[in-house]
Amino acid sequence: MATSTGWHGLRSPATVSPESARARPSPSISGWRGVQSGGGPGVGCWLNLVCGAVQLPTVHLPPRCHLGPAARGRARLAPPGAGPLLTSALAWGPEVLACAQGGWSGGEVAAEWTGVRALRAGDHSQATMNELREKVLTLDTMNLCVRRVEYAVRGPIVLRALELEQELRQGVKKPFTEVVRANIGDAQAMGQKPITFLRQVLALCVHPDLLKSPDFPADAKRRAERILQACGGHSLGAYSVSSGIQLIREDVARYIQRRDGGIPADPNNIFLSTGASDAIVTVLKLLVSGEGRTRTGVLIPIPQYPLYSAALAELNAVQVDYYLDEQRAWALDVAELRRALHQARDHCRPRALCIINPGNPTGQVQTRECIEAVIRFAFEERLFLMADEVYQDNVYAEGSQFHSFKKVLMEMGPPYAAQQELASFHSISKGYMGECGFRGGYVEVVNMDAAVQQQMQKLISVRLCPPLPGQVLLHVAVSPPEPSDPSFAQFQAERQVVLAQLAAKAKLTEQVFNEAPGIRCNPVQGAMYSFPCMQLPPRAVQRAQELGLAPDMFFCMSLLEETGICVVPGSGFGQREGTYHFRMTILPPMEKLRPLLEKLSQFHTKFTREYS
C-alpha cells in the first residue's frame, strides 16, 4: 500500500509472517472481524481483516511505528452494501484492531487504512503535538436538528441529474441527449423570457448612467429615479432598513389594497424578505417554543412544499400532517383539520396552521367557502394562520378564482377580522415574473401582538436587509405600468403571453397523463405543477425495498437514468400510505412539454411491464 502523509514505512502484505506472532480474534463489527497480531521489540505489529470468507492481506506496521491514543476507542460503520464502511482504531501500541475504510462487491474486498497516524517511536513530544485529533464538528457533535432536515426538491435525484449533465458534457453515451429538469418551479431556467419592464427598471437602478440612454422608456427612467432617491446614497449598493425600503413597502400596501377591493393595508405591517421562504421561516421562528408535550406543533398540508417540513425539523418543532382529499381535486376538508389537531394535542401544543393556496405541489385553488371555514376553524381552535399565496397570479381553471385570506378575513367582520392572527406571503419568484434568482418577497402580518411584531423586527434586523435588486423587482411587480405609460402595452402583452402559455400547458399535462394507463392526474387549477398518482406493480415495490428506496423514488431514479427526465417523487412531499406520486413542473416550453409528457407516460408503461 502506498505511503500516505503521517505514515512511516507501512507495507502490505506483511514482511514478517503473522504466524510468528501471537494472534487472537477481535470482536465482530458489522460483518468485519479483525485478527489482532502483536510482537515484541524489533518485530512490529500486524492486522488481518476478515469479512465472511474473504480475508484481506496482512498489514504490517514496522517496529518503529505506533498509533496515537486519539485513534483509540471508537467505531462507526455503515452496513454492508450501503456505501463506504468505516471503523476507527481501538488499540494502542503494538496491538492494533480494525482501522479500515472500504466496501465490497461480490467476493472482492478493498481496504484502505484511514484515521490514524503511525509516528516514530521515541518522538513523544512531537507525537503529542501532531497526533490526529477528532474534529470538533462531526456528524455526532453537529446540530441534530440540521441532520434531520430533508429537502426533496433539491435532493438526491437532482444531484444525480447534475452528474448526468456533467457526464453528457464529457461525451459519455446515454440513451438521451439532455437532462430535462422538470423538478423545480424555476421558470427562466426552463426558457421563460424575463418581463422587459422589470429588467429595464432594474438595469437603470443597478447602473444609473443608463438614465442618459435613449434606449430606455421614460416611465422606466422615472421609476428608477424614484427608487434610487429612496436608497442610501442614491445607490442600490447601500443597505436598506431591515424591513425593506419604505417607499417599496408603501407600494406593496397599495397593491394589497387594490387586490383586496379597497381593504386598507398598513405598510408598517409589511416586511420585505429574501423570497417568501425567508419570511415563512421568520414567522415560524416566532411561533416555536416549548419542550416535550409543550413543543409547538404546526399543521401543514400533505402533500406539502418541503420548505415547511425542513424548517420545522431545523427548529425542532412538531410537524402535524393534515391530508388533502385527492378524490376531490385535492380539496381541504375542515373535518380532516380537526382530526389532525385533536390527535396532535396528545403529544404537542399545536399553535399554527399553514395553507398553500394555490397549492404546491397539488395545484388546487381554494374556494371562498373553504377559506371562510378554515378561518372559523383557526379562530375557534386558537391557531395562528399562515397563508402561502405565492402563486396568486397563477390560476388557470375555468371557474377558479384566487381569494386572499386577508380579504376574506376582513370581509367576515368581527370577531374574526379584529382578532384572528394571520401572516400572508408573496414572492417575485412565481406568477408571471419568474424572477427566482433575485430573491424578493414580502409578508404582511394582521392582528399580530404589537410586542411580538417588535421582536419580529429585531429578528429580521440580524440579517441586515433583503437584497435590493429583489426589492426593486418586487416594486415593479406590485406597481406595474399604468395604461397611460409608454411601457403599458408591451408589459400587458408579455404578461398575458406567459399566463396564457401556462394555462395551456396545465391543460395539456392533465390531458396526456390521464390518457396513460396507470396514471391519474387531477386538474391543474393553478400554480406550476402537476402531481399525478401512478400505480406501481408489487415487484417494483419489493425491488425498491431491497434497494432501501421509497418505491416512487425508485421509479423516478429509473426514469432519470433511462430518459433524462428529472421529476421529484411524491414521498418527498408526503402522500397517503400505499399511494405513489411524482411532482412535475409544467414550465417546459410547449414544444418540449408534449414529448416529455409522452416519453414519461411510455416509460411508466415499460416500467410496469418490466416488473409485472
XYZ file of C-alpha atoms in Angstrom:
612
model
C 0.000 0.000 0.000
C 1.377 3.425 -0.860
C 2.722 5.511 1.982
C 0.479 8.475 2.856
C 1.093 11.603 4.903
C 1.695 10.737 8.546
C 2.594 7.097 7.880
C 6.159 5.755 8.044
C 7.081 2.578 6.196
C 3.621 0.999 6.040
C 3.593 -2.026 3.782
C 1.123 -4.691 2.680
C 1.374 -7.668 2.645
C 3.366 -8.269 5.827
C 7.107 -8.522 5.641
C 7.057 -10.900 8.605
C 4.600 -13.769 8.846
C 1.846 -13.151 11.379
C 2.143 -16.812 12.435
C 5.367 -15.817 14.179
C 3.404 -13.568 16.488
C 0.698 -14.348 18.975
C -2.763 -13.750 17.462
C -6.241 -13.622 18.904
C -9.626 -12.746 17.301
C -11.247 -9.393 17.898
C -14.964 -8.749 18.386
C -17.125 -8.743 15.257
C -18.203 -5.315 13.976
C -20.909 -5.128 11.258
C -19.682 -8.202 9.442
C -15.958 -7.462 9.759
C -13.723 -9.481 12.078
C -10.292 -8.111 12.836
C -7.497 -10.509 13.848
C -5.038 -8.787 16.159
C -1.374 -9.666 15.874
C 1.361 -8.494 18.151
C 5.069 -8.862 18.747
C 7.955 -7.544 20.735
C 10.719 -5.060 20.042
C 12.126 -5.367 16.578
C 9.067 -7.185 15.270
C 6.279 -4.579 14.989
C 2.567 -5.447 14.681
C 0.123 -6.811 12.124
C -3.551 -6.684 11.321
C -5.707 -9.122 9.433
C -9.283 -8.159 8.444
C -11.862 -10.770 7.572
C -15.331 -10.269 6.057
C -17.146 -13.560 5.767
C -14.833 -15.938 3.929
C -12.779 -13.112 2.410
C -9.513 -12.257 4.137
C -7.532 -9.126 3.387
C -3.751 -9.188 3.014
C -1.932 -8.831 6.294
C -0.853 -5.267 7.036
C 2.488 -4.800 8.814
C 3.468 -1.817 10.941
C 7.282 -1.805 11.312
C 8.986 -1.821 14.733
C 9.486 1.937 14.927
C 5.768 2.679 14.427
C 2.947 3.040 16.894
C -0.559 4.505 16.891
C -1.592 7.723 18.618
C -4.072 7.431 21.510
C -6.565 9.735 19.765
C -7.261 6.874 17.353
C -8.485 4.626 20.146
C -11.962 3.696 21.304
C -14.455 4.491 18.567
C -16.181 2.595 15.760
C -18.810 3.824 13.352
C -19.923 1.610 10.480
C -22.350 1.626 7.600
C -23.978 -1.771 6.905
C -22.509 -3.771 4.012
C -23.819 -2.542 0.671
C -24.888 0.858 1.989
C -21.760 2.750 0.980
C -18.299 3.211 2.477
C -17.517 1.237 5.610
C -15.546 2.941 8.351
C -14.003 1.652 11.537
C -11.634 3.538 13.771
C -8.648 2.093 15.646
C -9.483 0.561 19.014
C -5.964 -0.188 20.216
C -2.702 1.493 21.122
C 0.860 0.274 20.909
C 1.919 -2.956 19.227
C -1.579 -4.485 19.334
C -3.998 -2.914 16.912
C -7.580 -3.551 15.816
C -9.548 -2.607 12.707
C -8.779 0.677 11.099
C -10.128 0.372 7.576
C -12.255 2.118 5.026
C -13.636 0.284 2.076
C -16.503 -1.575 0.537
C -17.017 -4.866 -1.192
C -18.797 -6.138 -4.277
C -19.284 -9.859 -4.779
C -16.223 -11.647 -3.467
C -13.844 -8.714 -3.811
C -12.855 -6.600 -0.876
C -10.737 -3.478 -0.876
C -9.488 -1.852 2.288
C -7.591 1.330 2.891
C -6.177 2.447 6.167
C -7.542 5.782 7.476
C -7.996 7.769 10.648
C -4.688 7.121 12.462
C -1.094 8.211 12.198
C 1.964 5.991 12.585
C 4.558 8.024 14.444
C 8.231 7.330 15.040
C 8.760 5.687 18.417
C 10.510 7.878 20.924
C 9.370 11.185 19.414
C 6.795 11.593 22.176
C 6.726 15.392 22.372
C 6.141 15.673 18.629
C 3.566 12.880 18.839
C 1.620 14.806 21.462
C 1.575 17.876 19.234
C 0.897 16.173 15.927
C -1.292 13.177 16.697
C -4.527 13.169 14.718
C -7.364 14.538 16.813
C -11.054 14.067 16.213
C -12.608 17.151 14.619
C -14.651 19.432 16.850
C -17.540 19.391 14.382
C -18.581 15.897 13.316
C -21.860 14.215 12.408
C -22.091 13.134 16.055
C -21.472 16.597 17.513
C -23.282 18.795 14.971
C -26.786 20.163 15.424
C -29.044 17.102 15.260
C -31.966 19.212 14.066
C -29.991 20.150 10.939
C -29.249 16.471 10.305
C -32.979 15.782 10.293
C -33.619 18.375 7.571
C -34.634 16.993 4.175
C -35.491 18.967 1.042
C -36.666 16.702 -1.755
C -36.837 19.393 -4.438
C -33.032 19.580 -4.434
C -32.384 16.106 -3.036
C -30.511 13.000 -4.275
C -32.349 12.745 -7.571
C -31.347 16.289 -8.507
C -27.737 15.614 -7.543
C -27.797 12.621 -9.871
C -29.272 14.791 -12.626
C -26.326 17.183 -12.245
C -23.904 14.251 -12.505
C -25.607 13.062 -15.679
C -25.329 16.540 -17.192
C -21.619 16.507 -16.437
C -21.241 13.049 -17.997
C -23.032 14.205 -21.159
C -20.654 17.179 -21.428
C -17.741 14.757 -21.153
C -19.082 12.728 -24.069
C -20.385 9.740 -22.098
C -23.000 7.922 -24.181
C -26.521 7.936 -22.714
C -29.931 6.891 -24.052
C -30.794 10.633 -24.124
C -29.084 13.813 -25.274
C -30.119 16.193 -22.476
C -31.391 16.187 -18.910
C -34.777 17.885 -18.574
C -35.037 19.283 -15.068
C -38.786 19.306 -14.509
C -38.261 19.091 -10.766
C -38.438 22.727 -9.723
C -40.522 25.833 -10.417
C -37.683 27.812 -11.976
C -39.409 29.500 -14.927
C -36.453 31.214 -16.548
C -34.264 28.107 -16.265
C -36.932 26.410 -18.390
C -36.796 29.110 -21.054
C -39.320 31.735 -19.931
C -38.242 35.213 -21.064
C -37.970 37.960 -18.417
C -40.596 40.709 -18.475
C -38.932 43.638 -20.250
C -40.156 46.438 -17.995
C -38.975 44.668 -14.823
C -35.474 44.267 -16.220
C -35.345 47.810 -17.627
C -36.086 49.366 -14.254
C -33.626 47.050 -12.542
C -30.865 47.809 -15.081
C -31.347 51.543 -14.608
C -31.135 51.180 -10.829
C -28.048 48.994 -10.964
C -26.254 51.260 -13.478
C -27.661 54.809 -13.204
C -25.535 56.048 -16.117
C -28.090 54.292 -18.328
C -30.576 57.001 -17.344
C -28.917 59.076 -20.071
C -29.519 56.394 -22.701
C -32.288 56.893 -25.298
C -32.835 53.094 -25.316
C -34.982 53.115 -22.172
C -38.581 54.362 -21.986
C -39.393 57.453 -19.956
C -41.624 55.640 -17.449
C -38.853 53.142 -16.643
C -36.461 56.035 -16.043
C -38.943 57.831 -13.775
C -39.461 54.643 -11.820
C -35.712 54.044 -11.384
C -35.074 57.641 -10.305
C -37.834 57.341 -7.707
C -36.357 54.148 -6.263
C -32.795 55.487 -6.213
C -33.961 58.585 -4.330
C -35.190 56.233 -1.590
C -31.853 54.354 -1.370
C -28.969 55.284 0.902
C -26.503 57.354 -1.115
C -28.922 57.011 -4.075
C -27.300 53.645 -4.733
C -28.605 50.098 -4.915
C -25.359 49.016 -3.308
C -26.349 50.502 0.054
C -28.178 48.645 2.809
C -31.850 49.393 3.244
C -33.662 49.309 6.570
C -34.168 45.724 7.677
C -37.863 45.594 6.809
C -37.163 46.931 3.311
C -37.180 50.297 1.554
C -40.081 52.286 2.998
C -41.234 53.503 -0.424
C -41.488 49.910 -1.684
C -43.363 48.779 1.423
C -45.852 51.559 0.718
C -46.165 50.331 -2.880
C -46.843 46.800 -1.584
C -49.542 48.145 0.740
C -51.239 49.904 -2.188
C -51.057 46.693 -4.237
C -52.719 44.672 -1.467
C -55.419 47.316 -1.113
C -56.164 47.211 -4.873
C -56.110 43.415 -4.945
C -58.495 43.162 -1.990
C -61.074 45.605 -3.291
C -60.116 48.614 -1.197
C -59.487 46.931 2.174
C -56.685 49.014 3.736
C -53.157 47.677 4.198
C -50.635 49.267 6.572
C -47.022 49.429 5.297
C -45.872 49.100 8.920
C -47.303 45.566 8.892
C -45.352 44.639 5.753
C -41.840 43.197 5.871
C -39.873 42.662 2.671
C -37.878 39.450 2.561
C -35.375 37.324 0.667
C -38.100 35.493 -1.224
C -41.197 34.224 0.555
C -39.239 31.320 2.079
C -37.205 33.621 4.284
C -40.338 35.297 5.638
C -42.035 31.941 6.291
C -39.074 30.731 8.353
C -39.009 34.024 10.272
C -42.647 33.660 11.318
C -42.108 30.006 12.258
C -39.186 31.055 14.488
C -41.528 33.363 16.380
C -44.060 30.570 16.873
C -41.787 27.728 18.001
C -41.318 27.217 21.736
C -41.648 24.633 24.499
C -40.287 21.160 25.123
C -41.766 17.683 25.287
C -45.547 17.783 25.153
C -45.497 21.587 25.140
C -43.423 21.796 21.940
C -45.069 23.863 19.223
C -46.969 21.880 16.615
C -47.633 23.303 13.153
C -50.337 21.885 10.879
C -49.156 21.563 7.283
C -50.915 20.082 4.237
C -49.934 16.687 2.872
C -48.759 16.788 0.139
C -46.745 19.862 1.161
C -43.945 22.058 -0.093
C -40.840 20.609 1.662
C -39.763 24.026 2.940
C -42.249 23.523 5.766
C -41.082 20.092 6.908
C -37.450 21.187 6.569
C -37.953 24.376 8.602
C -39.898 22.574 11.318
C -37.168 19.932 11.597
C -34.479 22.599 11.867
C -36.455 24.476 14.540
C -37.244 21.259 16.452
C -40.977 21.857 16.140
C -43.609 19.158 15.633
C -44.959 18.624 12.124
C -48.699 17.921 12.237
C -49.940 16.469 8.947
C -53.401 17.041 7.552
C -54.267 15.311 4.281
C -55.770 16.995 1.247
C -58.513 14.986 -0.457
C -57.137 13.660 -3.756
C -60.522 12.256 -4.759
C -61.968 15.788 -4.657
C -59.195 17.531 -6.630
C -57.027 17.981 -3.515
C -59.755 19.804 -1.583
C -59.138 20.908 2.002
C -61.614 19.407 4.484
C -62.103 21.044 7.897
C -63.052 17.664 9.377
C -59.560 16.447 8.442
C -58.039 19.541 10.065
C -59.950 18.736 13.240
C -58.807 15.103 13.214
C -55.159 16.101 12.829
C -55.405 18.765 15.520
C -57.023 16.565 18.152
C -54.565 13.718 17.582
C -51.615 16.123 17.807
C -52.723 17.516 21.165
C -51.741 14.204 22.750
C -48.049 14.916 22.156
C -47.556 18.621 21.360
C -49.183 22.032 21.510
C -50.472 22.986 18.025
C -50.218 26.732 17.541
C -50.238 27.385 13.802
C -51.983 26.274 10.615
C -50.303 26.594 7.203
C -52.309 26.843 3.978
C -50.755 26.855 0.490
C -53.145 28.490 -1.982
C -52.879 27.874 -4.907
C -51.395 24.549 -3.909
C -47.847 23.304 -4.272
C -47.402 20.514 -5.361
C -51.094 19.823 -5.895
C -52.221 22.836 -7.969
C -55.667 23.235 -6.350
C -57.268 26.668 -5.794
C -59.269 27.094 -2.577
C -62.846 28.333 -2.837
C -64.012 31.289 -0.794
C -66.309 28.995 1.214
C -63.351 26.775 2.097
C -61.262 29.775 3.190
C -64.080 31.037 5.425
C -64.371 27.593 7.033
C -60.605 27.470 7.631
C -60.641 30.925 9.246
C -63.505 29.929 11.569
C -61.655 26.736 12.493
C -58.411 28.605 13.241
C -60.296 31.167 15.337
C -62.150 28.523 17.362
C -59.012 26.465 17.971
C -56.729 29.475 18.655
C -54.341 28.825 15.770
C -52.088 31.374 14.056
C -52.816 31.304 10.302
C -50.019 31.253 7.716
C -51.234 31.771 4.132
C -48.644 30.923 1.472
C -50.025 32.797 -1.558
C -47.001 32.984 -3.843
C -48.965 31.507 -6.790
C -51.814 34.025 -6.591
C -51.238 35.121 -10.210
C -51.239 31.507 -11.420
C -54.900 30.500 -11.686
C -55.950 28.725 -14.890
C -59.022 26.537 -14.439
C -62.375 27.844 -15.581
C -64.455 28.803 -12.561
C -61.428 29.033 -10.262
C -60.519 32.344 -8.652
C -57.892 33.443 -6.175
C -59.217 34.835 -2.883
C -56.666 36.196 -0.447
C -57.016 35.126 3.182
C -56.625 38.775 4.222
C -59.598 39.863 2.096
C -61.874 37.041 3.234
C -60.860 37.578 6.867
C -61.649 41.290 6.757
C -64.959 40.723 4.970
C -66.041 38.183 7.594
C -66.153 41.026 10.109
C -65.950 40.678 13.895
C -64.824 38.806 15.821
C -62.608 37.265 13.123
C -61.430 40.465 11.389
C -60.354 42.080 14.654
C -58.742 39.089 16.376
C -57.617 36.276 14.062
C -53.811 36.393 13.655
C -52.606 35.984 10.077
C -49.367 36.157 8.108
C -49.644 36.053 4.299
C -46.725 35.675 1.905
C -45.974 36.612 -1.699
C -42.922 36.450 -3.970
C -41.473 37.574 -7.314
C -40.259 34.012 -7.986
C -43.563 32.728 -9.326
C -46.582 34.319 -11.029
C -45.754 35.736 -14.452
C -42.478 37.230 -13.174
C -40.411 34.083 -12.597
C -37.540 36.089 -11.091
C -36.400 33.293 -8.737
C -32.739 34.225 -8.595
C -33.268 37.796 -7.379
C -34.938 36.597 -4.152
C -37.664 39.136 -3.493
C -40.822 38.732 -1.451
C -42.858 40.024 1.466
C -45.014 39.042 4.426
C -47.998 41.022 5.695
C -48.991 40.396 9.302
C -52.521 41.035 10.546
C -53.619 41.253 14.198
C -50.127 40.369 15.428
C -49.376 41.338 19.027
C -47.521 44.674 18.958
C -44.742 43.450 21.259
C -44.239 40.312 19.126
C -44.101 42.473 15.999
C -41.251 44.414 17.599
C -39.482 41.108 18.239
C -40.007 40.211 14.584
C -38.385 43.492 13.580
C -35.444 42.661 15.835
C -35.142 39.160 14.380
C -35.025 40.296 10.753
C -32.544 43.061 11.609
C -29.967 40.378 12.432
C -29.799 39.611 8.689
C -29.453 43.320 7.870
C -31.790 43.608 4.854
C -33.229 41.715 1.879
C -31.282 42.040 -1.414
C -32.066 45.384 -3.009
C -32.356 44.073 -6.604
C -35.121 41.791 -5.344
C -36.805 44.741 -3.662
C -36.700 46.692 -6.935
C -38.326 43.868 -8.894
C -40.976 43.480 -6.200
C -41.730 47.183 -6.522
C -42.318 46.825 -10.285
C -44.414 43.668 -9.851
C -46.766 45.319 -7.345
C -46.957 48.629 -9.231
C -46.828 47.809 -12.964
C -47.136 50.449 -15.723
C -50.385 52.410 -15.867
C -52.493 52.485 -19.082
C -51.151 55.978 -19.849
C -47.488 54.878 -19.589
C -45.455 54.139 -22.743
C -44.492 50.675 -21.438
C -48.049 49.579 -20.613
C -48.924 47.805 -23.872
C -45.721 45.764 -24.041
C -45.903 44.880 -20.343
C -49.505 43.686 -20.606
C -48.793 41.688 -23.758
C -45.789 39.901 -22.242
C -47.674 39.167 -19.022
C -50.657 37.734 -20.852
C -48.483 35.528 -23.077
C -46.785 33.961 -20.052
C -50.036 33.289 -18.206
C -51.838 32.006 -21.330
C -48.998 29.596 -22.085
C -49.045 28.304 -18.517
C -52.800 27.741 -18.719
C -52.416 25.789 -21.968
C -49.602 23.693 -20.501
C -51.640 22.950 -17.371
C -54.476 21.614 -19.521
C -52.142 19.592 -21.765
C -50.420 18.000 -18.758
C -53.710 16.822 -17.279
C -54.887 15.509 -20.654
C -51.774 13.499 -21.582
C -51.353 11.920 -18.147
C -54.994 10.898 -17.935
C -54.688 9.128 -21.295
C -51.826 6.991 -19.951
C -52.686 3.619 -18.361
C -51.879 3.522 -14.660
C -51.548 7.320 -14.230
C -54.256 9.640 -12.952
C -53.848 13.432 -12.761
C -56.190 15.906 -11.104
C -56.867 19.198 -12.908
C -54.001 21.678 -12.551
C -56.196 24.565 -11.402
C -53.280 26.822 -10.541
C -49.591 27.123 -9.529
C -46.926 25.470 -11.731
C -47.043 21.728 -11.075
C -48.900 18.510 -11.670
C -48.887 15.801 -9.001
C -50.097 12.632 -10.741
C -50.867 9.397 -8.914
C -49.316 6.324 -10.508
C -49.725 2.600 -9.996
C -46.564 0.604 -9.324
C -46.518 -3.208 -9.531
C -45.716 -5.209 -6.354
C -42.417 -6.473 -7.775
C -41.261 -2.885 -8.302
C -42.220 -2.036 -4.724
C -40.335 -5.096 -3.496
C -37.258 -4.213 -5.556
C -37.310 -0.657 -4.195
C -37.425 -2.007 -0.644
C -34.451 -4.260 -1.366
C -32.526 -1.173 -2.508
C -33.592 0.838 0.531
C -35.573 3.302 -1.598
C -39.131 4.576 -1.498
C -40.986 2.956 -4.429
C -41.675 6.284 -6.151
C -38.032 7.296 -5.685
C -37.037 4.032 -7.389
C -39.361 4.857 -10.287
C -38.144 8.457 -10.599
C -34.481 7.452 -10.453
C -35.061 4.795 -13.125
C -36.881 7.384 -15.234
C -33.935 9.766 -14.928
C -31.332 7.143 -15.840
C -33.213 5.957 -18.938
C -34.830 9.133 -20.277
C -33.019 12.107 -18.698
C -36.320 13.376 -17.252
C -35.904 14.683 -13.694
C -39.061 14.769 -11.561
C -39.467 14.592 -7.778
C -41.002 11.540 -6.062
C -44.194 12.151 -4.136
C -42.629 10.709 -0.988
C -40.614 13.933 -0.752
C -43.843 15.922 -0.351
C -45.849 13.415 1.667
C -48.682 11.204 0.480
C -51.161 8.707 1.881
C -49.743 5.295 2.704
C -49.794 2.945 -0.274
C -50.087 5.694 -2.905
C -47.312 6.803 -5.242
C -46.924 10.156 -6.980
C -44.396 12.429 -8.613
C -44.301 16.181 -8.979
C -43.539 17.630 -12.384
C -43.434 21.291 -13.275
C -45.488 22.486 -16.249
C -42.843 25.089 -17.128
C -41.003 23.490 -20.102
C -41.758 25.172 -23.455
C -44.767 23.698 -25.247
C -42.581 22.190 -27.998
C -40.714 20.229 -25.293
C -43.575 19.608 -22.904
C -45.698 17.296 -25.067
C -42.776 14.961 -25.995
C -41.687 14.991 -22.349
C -45.159 14.005 -21.124
C -45.462 11.276 -23.748
C -41.998 9.898 -23.038
C -42.714 9.826 -19.301
C -46.025 8.031 -19.859
C -44.370 5.496 -22.175
C -41.637 4.859 -19.616
C -44.255 4.177 -16.943
C -45.870 1.577 -19.234
C -42.484 -0.052 -19.884
C -41.562 0.050 -16.179
C -44.893 -1.551 -15.235
C -44.453 -4.306 -17.826
C -40.884 -4.994 -16.682
C -41.906 -5.510 -13.049
C -45.232 -7.270 -13.626
